[in-house]
Tab-separated table of C-alpha atoms in Angstrom:
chain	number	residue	atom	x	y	z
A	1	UNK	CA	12.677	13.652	-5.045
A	2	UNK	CA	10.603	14.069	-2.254
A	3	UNK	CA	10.091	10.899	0.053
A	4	UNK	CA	8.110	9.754	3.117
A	5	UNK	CA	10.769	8.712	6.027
A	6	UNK	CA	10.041	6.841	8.984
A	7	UNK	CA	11.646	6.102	12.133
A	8	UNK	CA	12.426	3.361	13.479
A	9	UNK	CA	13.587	0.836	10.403
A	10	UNK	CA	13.232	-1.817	13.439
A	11	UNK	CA	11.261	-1.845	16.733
A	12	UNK	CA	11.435	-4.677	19.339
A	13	UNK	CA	9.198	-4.584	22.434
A	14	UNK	CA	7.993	-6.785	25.127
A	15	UNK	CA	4.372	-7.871	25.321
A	16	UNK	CA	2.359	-4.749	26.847
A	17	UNK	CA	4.361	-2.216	26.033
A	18	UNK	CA	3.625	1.139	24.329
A	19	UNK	CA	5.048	1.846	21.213
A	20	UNK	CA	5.022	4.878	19.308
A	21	UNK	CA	6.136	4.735	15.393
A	22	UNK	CA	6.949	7.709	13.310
A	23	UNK	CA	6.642	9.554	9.806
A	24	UNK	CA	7.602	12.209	8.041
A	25	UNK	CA	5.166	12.495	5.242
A	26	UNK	CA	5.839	14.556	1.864
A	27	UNK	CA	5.835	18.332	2.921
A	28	UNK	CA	3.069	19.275	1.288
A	29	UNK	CA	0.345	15.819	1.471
A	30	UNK	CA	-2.412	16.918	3.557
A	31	UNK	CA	-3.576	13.096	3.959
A	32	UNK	CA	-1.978	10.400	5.878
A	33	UNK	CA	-2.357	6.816	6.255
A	34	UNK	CA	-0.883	3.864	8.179
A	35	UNK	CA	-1.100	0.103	6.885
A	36	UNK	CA	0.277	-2.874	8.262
A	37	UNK	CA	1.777	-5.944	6.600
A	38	UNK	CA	1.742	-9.242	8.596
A	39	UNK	CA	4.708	-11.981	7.160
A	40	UNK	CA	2.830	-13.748	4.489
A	41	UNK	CA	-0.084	-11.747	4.599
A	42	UNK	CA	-1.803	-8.551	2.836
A	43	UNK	CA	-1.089	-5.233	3.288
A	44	UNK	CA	-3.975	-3.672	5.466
A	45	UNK	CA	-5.508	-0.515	6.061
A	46	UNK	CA	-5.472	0.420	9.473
A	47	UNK	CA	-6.346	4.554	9.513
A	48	UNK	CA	-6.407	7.675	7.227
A	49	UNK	CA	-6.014	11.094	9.167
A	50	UNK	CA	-6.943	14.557	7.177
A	51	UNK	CA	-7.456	17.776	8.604
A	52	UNK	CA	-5.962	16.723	12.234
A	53	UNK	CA	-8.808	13.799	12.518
A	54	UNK	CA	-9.250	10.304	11.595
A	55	UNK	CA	-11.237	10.337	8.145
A	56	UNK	CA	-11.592	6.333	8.378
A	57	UNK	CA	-10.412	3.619	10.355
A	58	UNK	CA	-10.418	-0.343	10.041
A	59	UNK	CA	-11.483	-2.955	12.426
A	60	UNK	CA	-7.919	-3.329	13.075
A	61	UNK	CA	-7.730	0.077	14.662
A	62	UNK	CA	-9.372	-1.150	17.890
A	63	UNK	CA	-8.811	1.415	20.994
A	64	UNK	CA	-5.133	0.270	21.650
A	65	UNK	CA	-3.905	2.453	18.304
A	66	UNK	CA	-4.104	5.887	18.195
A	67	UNK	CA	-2.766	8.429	15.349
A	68	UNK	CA	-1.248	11.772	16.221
A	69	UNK	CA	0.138	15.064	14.271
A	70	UNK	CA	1.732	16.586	16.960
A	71	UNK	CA	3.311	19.243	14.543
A	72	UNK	CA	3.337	20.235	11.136
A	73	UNK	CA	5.393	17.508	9.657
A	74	UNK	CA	5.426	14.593	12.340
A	75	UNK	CA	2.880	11.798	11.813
A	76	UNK	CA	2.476	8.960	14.339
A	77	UNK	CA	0.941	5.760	14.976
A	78	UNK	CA	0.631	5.027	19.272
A	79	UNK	CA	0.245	1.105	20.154
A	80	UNK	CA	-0.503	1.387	23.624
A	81	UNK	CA	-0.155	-2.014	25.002
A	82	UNK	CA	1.425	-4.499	22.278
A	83	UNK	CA	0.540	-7.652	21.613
A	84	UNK	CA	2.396	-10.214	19.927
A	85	UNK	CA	0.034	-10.406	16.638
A	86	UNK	CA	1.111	-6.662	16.507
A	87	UNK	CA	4.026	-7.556	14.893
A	88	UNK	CA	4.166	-6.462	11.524
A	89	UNK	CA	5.755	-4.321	9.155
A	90	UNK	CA	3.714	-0.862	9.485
A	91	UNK	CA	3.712	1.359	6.640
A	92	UNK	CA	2.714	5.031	6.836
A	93	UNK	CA	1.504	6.591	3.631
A	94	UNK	CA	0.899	10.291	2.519
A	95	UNK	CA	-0.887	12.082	-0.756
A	96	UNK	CA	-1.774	15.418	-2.427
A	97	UNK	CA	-5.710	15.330	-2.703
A	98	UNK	CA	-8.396	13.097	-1.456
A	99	UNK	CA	-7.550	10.768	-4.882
A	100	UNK	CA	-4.370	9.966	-6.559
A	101	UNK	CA	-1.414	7.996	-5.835
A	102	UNK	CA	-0.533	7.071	-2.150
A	103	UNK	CA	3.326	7.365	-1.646
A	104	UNK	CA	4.129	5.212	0.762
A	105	UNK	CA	7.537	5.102	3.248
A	106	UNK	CA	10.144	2.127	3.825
A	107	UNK	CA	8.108	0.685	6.773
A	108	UNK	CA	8.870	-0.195	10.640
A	109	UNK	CA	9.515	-3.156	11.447
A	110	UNK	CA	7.593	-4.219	14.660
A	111	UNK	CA	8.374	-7.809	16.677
A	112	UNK	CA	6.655	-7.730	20.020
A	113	UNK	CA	8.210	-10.143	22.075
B	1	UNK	CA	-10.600	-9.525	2.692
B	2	UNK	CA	-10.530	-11.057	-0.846
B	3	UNK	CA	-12.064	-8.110	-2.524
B	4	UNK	CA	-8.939	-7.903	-4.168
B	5	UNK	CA	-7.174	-11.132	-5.279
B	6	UNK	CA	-3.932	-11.618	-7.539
B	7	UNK	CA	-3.886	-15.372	-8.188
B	8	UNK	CA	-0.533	-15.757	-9.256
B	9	UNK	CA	2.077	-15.898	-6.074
B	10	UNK	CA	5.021	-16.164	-8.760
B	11	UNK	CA	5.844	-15.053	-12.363
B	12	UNK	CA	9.012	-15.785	-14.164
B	13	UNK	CA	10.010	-14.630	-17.744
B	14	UNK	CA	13.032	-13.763	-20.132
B	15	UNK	CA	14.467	-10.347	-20.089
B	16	UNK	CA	13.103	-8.705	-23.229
B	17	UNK	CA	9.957	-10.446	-23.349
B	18	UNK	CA	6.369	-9.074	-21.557
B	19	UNK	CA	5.214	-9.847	-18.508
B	20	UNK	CA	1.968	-9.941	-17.380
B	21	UNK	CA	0.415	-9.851	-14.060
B	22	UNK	CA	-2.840	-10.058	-13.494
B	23	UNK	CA	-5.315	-8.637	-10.922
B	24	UNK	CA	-8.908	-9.889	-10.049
B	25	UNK	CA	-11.466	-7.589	-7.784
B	26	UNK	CA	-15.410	-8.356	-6.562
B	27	UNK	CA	-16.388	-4.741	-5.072
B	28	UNK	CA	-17.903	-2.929	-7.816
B	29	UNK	CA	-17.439	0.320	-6.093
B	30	UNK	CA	-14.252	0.417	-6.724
B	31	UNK	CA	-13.313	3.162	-9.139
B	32	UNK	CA	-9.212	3.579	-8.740
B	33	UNK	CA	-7.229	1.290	-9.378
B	34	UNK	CA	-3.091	0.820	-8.843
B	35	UNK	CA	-0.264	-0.896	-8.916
B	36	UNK	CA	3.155	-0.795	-6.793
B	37	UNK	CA	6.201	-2.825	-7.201
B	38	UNK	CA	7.960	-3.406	-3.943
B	39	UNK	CA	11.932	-4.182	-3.353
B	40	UNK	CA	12.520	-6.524	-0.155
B	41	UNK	CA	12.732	-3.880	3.315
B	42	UNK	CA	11.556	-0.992	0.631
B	43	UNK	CA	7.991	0.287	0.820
B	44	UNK	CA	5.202	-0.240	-1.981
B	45	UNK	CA	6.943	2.049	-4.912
B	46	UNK	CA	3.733	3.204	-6.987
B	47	UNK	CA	3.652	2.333	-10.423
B	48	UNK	CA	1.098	3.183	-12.442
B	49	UNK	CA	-2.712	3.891	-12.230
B	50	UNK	CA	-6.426	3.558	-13.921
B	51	UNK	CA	-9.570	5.313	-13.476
B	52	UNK	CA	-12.801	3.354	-14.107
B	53	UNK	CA	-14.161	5.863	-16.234
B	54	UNK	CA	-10.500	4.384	-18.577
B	55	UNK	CA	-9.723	0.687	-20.001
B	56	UNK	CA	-6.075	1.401	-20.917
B	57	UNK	CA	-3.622	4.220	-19.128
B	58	UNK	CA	-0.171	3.652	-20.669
B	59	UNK	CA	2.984	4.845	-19.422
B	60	UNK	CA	6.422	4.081	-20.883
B	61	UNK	CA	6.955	0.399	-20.294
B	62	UNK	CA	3.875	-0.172	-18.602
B	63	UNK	CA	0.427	-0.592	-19.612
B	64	UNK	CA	-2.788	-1.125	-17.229
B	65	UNK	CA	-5.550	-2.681	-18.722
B	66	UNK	CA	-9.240	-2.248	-16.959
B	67	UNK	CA	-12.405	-4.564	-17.787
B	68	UNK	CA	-14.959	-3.599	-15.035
B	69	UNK	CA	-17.360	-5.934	-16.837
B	70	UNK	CA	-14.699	-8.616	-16.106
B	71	UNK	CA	-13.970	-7.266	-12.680
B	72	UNK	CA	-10.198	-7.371	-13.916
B	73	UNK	CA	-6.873	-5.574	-14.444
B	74	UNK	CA	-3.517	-6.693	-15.888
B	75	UNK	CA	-0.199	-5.166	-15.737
B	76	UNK	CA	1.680	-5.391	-18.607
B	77	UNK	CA	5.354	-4.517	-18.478
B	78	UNK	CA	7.336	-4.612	-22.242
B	79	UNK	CA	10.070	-5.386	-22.460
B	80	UNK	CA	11.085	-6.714	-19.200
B	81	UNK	CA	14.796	-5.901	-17.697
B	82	UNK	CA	16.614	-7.562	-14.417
B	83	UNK	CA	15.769	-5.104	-12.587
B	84	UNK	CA	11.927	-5.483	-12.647
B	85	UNK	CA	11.762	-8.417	-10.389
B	86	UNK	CA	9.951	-7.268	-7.277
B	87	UNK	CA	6.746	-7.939	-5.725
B	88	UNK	CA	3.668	-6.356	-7.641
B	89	UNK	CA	0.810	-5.233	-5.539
B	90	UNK	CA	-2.619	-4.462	-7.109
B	91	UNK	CA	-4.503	-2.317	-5.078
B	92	UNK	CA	-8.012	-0.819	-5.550
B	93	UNK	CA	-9.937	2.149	-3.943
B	94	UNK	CA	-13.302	3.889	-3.915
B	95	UNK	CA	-12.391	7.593	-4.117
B	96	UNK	CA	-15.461	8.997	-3.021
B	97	UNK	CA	-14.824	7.101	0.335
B	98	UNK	CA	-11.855	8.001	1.786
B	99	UNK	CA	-9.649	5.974	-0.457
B	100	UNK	CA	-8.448	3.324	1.753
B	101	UNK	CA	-6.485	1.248	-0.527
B	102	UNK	CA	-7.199	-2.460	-0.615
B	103	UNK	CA	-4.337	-4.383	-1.829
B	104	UNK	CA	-3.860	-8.101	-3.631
B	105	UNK	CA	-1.760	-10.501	-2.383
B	106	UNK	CA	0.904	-9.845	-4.796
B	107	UNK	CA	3.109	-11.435	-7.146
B	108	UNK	CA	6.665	-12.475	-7.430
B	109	UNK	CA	8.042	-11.183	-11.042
B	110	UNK	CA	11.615	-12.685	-11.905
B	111	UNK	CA	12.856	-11.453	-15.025
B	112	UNK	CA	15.675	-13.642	-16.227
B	113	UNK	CA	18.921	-12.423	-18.095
């Protein structure tokens, strides 16, 4: 059965680093999202990407994060200067159609340091 | 963000028996509604789904229950096995919007030999 991967299981950085995180989505999902789970918190919304643009974005998605598809199967999620309430589990997401199901991959873990 | 609230943290019941989980939302725009079972270091898994336009969508073991007047869903899962316990996220969406889900807090489900 088709799956969405993502690389790495576990990222540690230092404070102000870059960071990029990255997803394979199901080959053929034309929309993509990342969300982010804080310990002990909710799973957020952070961005949804269709059509090689962002379709929404939260307040979380400030001007440090950006989302790239740099090819046809590749979907990833830039931090560009990390900051220790980054850390979270980030989960990228992918579906069919504009409604349905989201099928979600295993997650990054992130631990700025 | 408590547009989406699961007030239970923790369920616990006998294998065999049903377990219900239960799912409380305040954004009446919200037409989709889902829930995913996740495994510790696994992504949200989805489980099973409702339209608005539905009260009941019924699939094997589990059954989603909608009352919009209510503002409410429950998950009902007959009969429970071992291998149910995980967390259960409800999560709700408008899909004329992007469909951004917007997830509970979730709840601990222990099914007991």
């Amino acid at each position: 059965e088709p799956e969405v991967t993502q690389t790495p299981s576990h990222q540690v950085t230092q404070m102000g680093q870059e960071v990029i995180l990255r997803c394979v989505p199901i080959s053929n999902h034309l929309y993509f999202y990342w969300y982010r789970q804080i310990l002990g918190q909710k799973v957020e919304f952070l961005v949804s990407f269709y059509n090689n643009e962002i379709s929404e974005k939260s307040e979380i998605f400030d001007d440090q994060f950006s989302v790239e598809r740099p090819d046809g199967s590749n979907f990833t999620l830039k931090i560009r200067s990390t900051k220790l309430e980054d850390s979270a589990m980030y989960f990228c997401a992918s579906r069919t159609g504009p409604s349905g199901e989201q099928f979600f991959g295993p997650g990054t873990r992130l631990t700025v340091l | 963000d408590q547009q989406v609230k699961q007030n239970s943290p923790s369920l616990s019941v006998q294998e065999g028996r049903i377990s219900i989980l239960n799912c409380d939302y305040t954004n009446s725009m919200f037409d989709y509604f889902l829930w995913y079972k996740k495994y510790p270091a696994e992504g949200p898994t989805f489980l099973i789904s409702i339209s608005s336009i539905k009260d009941k969508n019924e699939d094997g073991r589990f059954t989603v229950f909608l009352n919009k007047s209510a503002k409410h869903l429950s998950l009902h899962i007959v009969p429970s096995q071992p291998g149910d316990s995980a967390v259960y996220f409800c999560a709700a969406s408008v899909r004329t919007s992007g469909s951004r889900l917007t997830f509970g807090e979730g709840t601990q489900l222990t099914v007991n030999p």
